[in-house]
Coordinates of C-alpha atoms in Angstrom, one line a residue:
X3 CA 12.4 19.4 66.5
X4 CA 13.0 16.7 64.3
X5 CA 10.7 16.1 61.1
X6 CA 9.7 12.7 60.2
X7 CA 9.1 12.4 56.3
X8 CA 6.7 9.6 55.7
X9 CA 7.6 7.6 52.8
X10 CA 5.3 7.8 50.2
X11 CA 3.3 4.8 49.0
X12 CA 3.4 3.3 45.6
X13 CA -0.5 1.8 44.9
X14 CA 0.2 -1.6 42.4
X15 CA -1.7 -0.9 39.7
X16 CA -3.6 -4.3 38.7
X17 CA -4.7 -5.1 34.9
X18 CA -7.0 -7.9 34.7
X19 CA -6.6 -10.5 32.0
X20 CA -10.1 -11.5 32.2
X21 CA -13.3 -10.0 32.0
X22 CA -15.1 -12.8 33.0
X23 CA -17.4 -12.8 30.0
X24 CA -16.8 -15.3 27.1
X25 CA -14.7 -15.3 24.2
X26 CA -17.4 -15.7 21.9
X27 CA -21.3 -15.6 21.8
X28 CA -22.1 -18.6 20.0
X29 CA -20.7 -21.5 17.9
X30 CA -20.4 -19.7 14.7
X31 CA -18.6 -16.6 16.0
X32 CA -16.2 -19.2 17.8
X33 CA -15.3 -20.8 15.1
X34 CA -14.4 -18.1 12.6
X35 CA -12.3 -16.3 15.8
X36 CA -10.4 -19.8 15.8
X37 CA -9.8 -20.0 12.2
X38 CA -8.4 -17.0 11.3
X39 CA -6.1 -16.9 14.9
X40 CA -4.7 -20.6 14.0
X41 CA -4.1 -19.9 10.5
X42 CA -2.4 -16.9 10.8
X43 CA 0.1 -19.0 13.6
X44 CA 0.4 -21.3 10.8
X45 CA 0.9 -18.6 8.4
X46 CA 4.1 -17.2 10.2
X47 CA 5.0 -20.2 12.6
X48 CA 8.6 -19.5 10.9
X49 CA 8.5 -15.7 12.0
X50 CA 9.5 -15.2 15.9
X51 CA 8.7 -11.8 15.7
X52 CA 5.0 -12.0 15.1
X53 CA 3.0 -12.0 17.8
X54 CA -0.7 -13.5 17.4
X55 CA -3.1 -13.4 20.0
X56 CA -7.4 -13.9 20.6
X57 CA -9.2 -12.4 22.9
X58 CA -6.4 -11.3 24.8
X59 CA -6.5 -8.0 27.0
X60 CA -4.7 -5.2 25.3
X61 CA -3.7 -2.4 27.2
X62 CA -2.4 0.7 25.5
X63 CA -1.2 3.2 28.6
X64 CA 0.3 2.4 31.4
X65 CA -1.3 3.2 34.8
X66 CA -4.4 3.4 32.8
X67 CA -6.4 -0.4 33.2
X68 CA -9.2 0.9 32.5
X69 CA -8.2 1.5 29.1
X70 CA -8.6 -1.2 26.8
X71 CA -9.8 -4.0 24.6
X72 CA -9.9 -7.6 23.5
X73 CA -9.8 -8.0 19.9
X74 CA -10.8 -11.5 19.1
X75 CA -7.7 -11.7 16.9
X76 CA -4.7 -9.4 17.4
X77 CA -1.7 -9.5 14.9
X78 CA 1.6 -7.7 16.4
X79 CA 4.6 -7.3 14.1
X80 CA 8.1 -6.6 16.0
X81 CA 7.0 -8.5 19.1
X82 CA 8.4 -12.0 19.9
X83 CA 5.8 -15.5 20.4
X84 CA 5.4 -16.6 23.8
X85 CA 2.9 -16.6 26.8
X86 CA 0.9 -13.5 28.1
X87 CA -1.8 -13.0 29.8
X88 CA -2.4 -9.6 28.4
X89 CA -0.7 -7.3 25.9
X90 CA 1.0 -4.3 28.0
X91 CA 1.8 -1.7 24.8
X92 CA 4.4 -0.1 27.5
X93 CA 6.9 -3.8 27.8
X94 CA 6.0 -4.4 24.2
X95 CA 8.5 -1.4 23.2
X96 CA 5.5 0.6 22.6
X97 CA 4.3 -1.4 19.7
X98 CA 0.5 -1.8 19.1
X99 CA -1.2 -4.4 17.3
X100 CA -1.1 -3.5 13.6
X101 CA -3.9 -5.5 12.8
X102 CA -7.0 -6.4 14.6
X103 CA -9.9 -8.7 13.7
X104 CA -13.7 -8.3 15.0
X105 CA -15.9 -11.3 14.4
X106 CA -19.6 -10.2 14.9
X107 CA -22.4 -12.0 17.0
X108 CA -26.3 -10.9 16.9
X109 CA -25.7 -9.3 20.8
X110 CA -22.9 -6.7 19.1
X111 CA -24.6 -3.3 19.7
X112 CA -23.8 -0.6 17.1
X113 CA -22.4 1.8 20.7
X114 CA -20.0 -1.0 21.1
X115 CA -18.3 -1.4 18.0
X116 CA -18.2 2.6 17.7
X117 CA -16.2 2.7 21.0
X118 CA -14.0 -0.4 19.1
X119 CA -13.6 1.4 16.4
X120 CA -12.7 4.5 18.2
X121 CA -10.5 2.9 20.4
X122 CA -8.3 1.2 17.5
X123 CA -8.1 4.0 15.4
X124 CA -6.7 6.6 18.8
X125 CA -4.7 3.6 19.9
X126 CA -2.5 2.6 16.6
X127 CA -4.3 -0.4 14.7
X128 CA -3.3 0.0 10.9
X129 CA -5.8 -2.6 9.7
X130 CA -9.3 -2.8 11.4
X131 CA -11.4 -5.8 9.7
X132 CA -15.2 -6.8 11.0
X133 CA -16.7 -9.9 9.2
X134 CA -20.5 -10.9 10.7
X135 CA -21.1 -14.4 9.6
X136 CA -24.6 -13.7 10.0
X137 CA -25.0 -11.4 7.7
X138 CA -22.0 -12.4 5.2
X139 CA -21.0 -9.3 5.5
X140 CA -17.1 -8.5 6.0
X141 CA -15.8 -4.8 6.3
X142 CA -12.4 -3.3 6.7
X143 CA -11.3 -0.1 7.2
X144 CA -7.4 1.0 7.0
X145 CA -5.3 3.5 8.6
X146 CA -4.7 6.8 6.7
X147 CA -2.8 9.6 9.6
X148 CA -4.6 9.7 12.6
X149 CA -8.0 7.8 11.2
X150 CA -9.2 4.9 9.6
X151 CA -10.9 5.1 5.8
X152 CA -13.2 2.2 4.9
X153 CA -11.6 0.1 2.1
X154 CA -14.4 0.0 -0.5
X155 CA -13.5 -3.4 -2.2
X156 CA -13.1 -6.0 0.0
X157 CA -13.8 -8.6 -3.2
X158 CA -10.2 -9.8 -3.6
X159 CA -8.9 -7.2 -0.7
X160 CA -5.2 -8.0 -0.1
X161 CA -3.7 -7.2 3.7
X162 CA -0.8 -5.1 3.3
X163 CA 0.3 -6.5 6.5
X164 CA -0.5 -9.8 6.2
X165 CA 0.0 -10.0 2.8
X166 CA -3.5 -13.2 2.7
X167 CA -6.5 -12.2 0.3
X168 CA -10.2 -11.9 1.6
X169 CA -12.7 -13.7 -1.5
X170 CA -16.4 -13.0 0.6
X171 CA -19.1 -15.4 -1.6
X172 CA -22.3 -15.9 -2.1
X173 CA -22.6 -17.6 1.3
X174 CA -19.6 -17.5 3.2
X175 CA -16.0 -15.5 3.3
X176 CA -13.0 -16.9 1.7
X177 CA -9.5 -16.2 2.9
X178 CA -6.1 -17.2 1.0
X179 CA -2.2 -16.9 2.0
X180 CA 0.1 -15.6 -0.1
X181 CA 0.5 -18.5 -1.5
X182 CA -2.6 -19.5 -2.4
X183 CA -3.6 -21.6 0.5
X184 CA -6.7 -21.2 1.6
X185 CA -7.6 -20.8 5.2
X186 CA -9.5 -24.2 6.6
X187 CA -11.1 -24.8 10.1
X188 CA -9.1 -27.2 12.4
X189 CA -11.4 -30.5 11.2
X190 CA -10.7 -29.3 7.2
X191 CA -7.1 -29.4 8.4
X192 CA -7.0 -32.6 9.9
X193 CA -9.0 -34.1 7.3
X194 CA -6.4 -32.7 4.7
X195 CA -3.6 -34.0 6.8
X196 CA -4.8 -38.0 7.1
X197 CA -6.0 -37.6 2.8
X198 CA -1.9 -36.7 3.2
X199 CA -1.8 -39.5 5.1
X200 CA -3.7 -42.3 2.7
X201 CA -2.0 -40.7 -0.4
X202 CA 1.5 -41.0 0.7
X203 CA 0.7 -44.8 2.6
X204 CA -1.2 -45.4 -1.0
X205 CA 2.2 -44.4 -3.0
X206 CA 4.5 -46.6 -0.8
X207 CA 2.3 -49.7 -0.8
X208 CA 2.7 -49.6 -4.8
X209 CA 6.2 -49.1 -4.3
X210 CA 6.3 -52.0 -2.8
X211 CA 4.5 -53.7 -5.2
X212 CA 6.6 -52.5 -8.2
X213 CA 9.8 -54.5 -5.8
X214 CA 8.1 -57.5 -5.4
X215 CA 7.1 -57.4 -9.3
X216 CA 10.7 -56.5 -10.2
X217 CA 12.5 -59.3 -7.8
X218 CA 9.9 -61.7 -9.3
X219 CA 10.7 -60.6 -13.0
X220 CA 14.5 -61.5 -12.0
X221 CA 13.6 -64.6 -10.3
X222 CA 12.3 -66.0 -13.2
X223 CA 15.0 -64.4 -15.3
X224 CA 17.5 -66.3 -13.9
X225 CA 15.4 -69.2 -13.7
X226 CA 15.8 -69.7 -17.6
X227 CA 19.9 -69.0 -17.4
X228 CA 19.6 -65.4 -18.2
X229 CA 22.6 -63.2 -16.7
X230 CA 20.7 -60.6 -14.9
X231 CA 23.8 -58.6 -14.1
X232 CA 24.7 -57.7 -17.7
X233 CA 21.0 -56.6 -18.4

């Protein structure tokens, strides 16, 4: 008698890249997970190895979906730009974000951003920073073995990754690049771009003066026999 060995049957293991909830709670929250996402892409637009995502699905072990998180900003080194609809650690060679950003709303509980924090400090984030706009209140917390230590001074805090400088005030948080810039919303950015704009159309319309001032000075020059050439 003949055996038949039924082939066994590989399951497809699905990992959502959406939750269905959305990406932020309310206008404020939006707007500072926008910020700091767009100007970090501008801050290494000329580095295809870093990889900047928000609110993107990361998932950290393969076979595992239900294992996971959306950081409303993710900050890979080692990992090329492009299009994903989540972050699978295990095609990513195994890298993990480095640094993650949480960007607090009044419906935050404290359970949830225990399990974050738990969950980013088992899973390989070296830089773990929460700023609640309500509050003003920005905390990091950086990685030191197998656990995160809170950063005391976050008052002119420099990212060792990133390498930009948090400057919380009075009334607001203040962020600068290495190089001084400091971070602006998408409207501050445009505005600075068309003030760009008028100063640079400014400058040649004067230039253009200056000619006409300088072909009229010859004009009259040579109007009264003067050799302009040997001026």
């Amino acid at each position: 008698m003949v055996q038949q060995v039924t082939p066994e049957t590989t399951i497809e293991v699905i990992y959502p890249e959406s939750d269905g909830q959305p990406m932020a709670d309310n206008t404020e929250q939006f707007a500072w997970i926008v910020k700091i996402k767009e100007n970090l892409e501008i801050l290494f637009v000329s580095s295809a190895d870093v990889f900047i995502a928000g609110d993107l699905f990361w998932y950290p072990v393969q076979g595992s979906p239900n294992i996971k998180q959306a950081p409303d900003t993710l900050v890979v080194f080692g990992r090329s730009k492009g299009k994903r609809g989540s972050y699978l650690q295990w095609n990513e060679e195994n890298i993990p974000p480095q640094v993650v950003f949480e960007i607090l709303s009044p419906g935050n509980t404290l359970k949830e951003m225990t399990k974050k924090l738990q969950f980013y400090q088992r899973y390989g984030v070296e830089e773990y920073y929460i700023y609640d706009p309500d509050k003003n209140d920005l905390n990091g917390l950086l990685r030191s073995g197998d656990s995160f230590e809170v950063i005391e001074e976050m008052n002119g805090w420099v990212s060792p990754r990133l390498g930009i400088r948090f400057q919380p005030t009075s009334d607001t948080l203040e962020i600068f690049s290495p190089s001084g810039q400091k971070f602006l919303s998408p409207v501050e950015i445009d505005q600075l771009r068309e003030q760009e704009r008028q100063a640079k159309e400014a400058a040649l319309q004067e230039l253009e003066k200056e000619r006409d001032r300088y072909q009229e000075l010859l004009a009259k020059l040579q109007e009264k026999g003067i050799d302009t050439d040997n001026l």
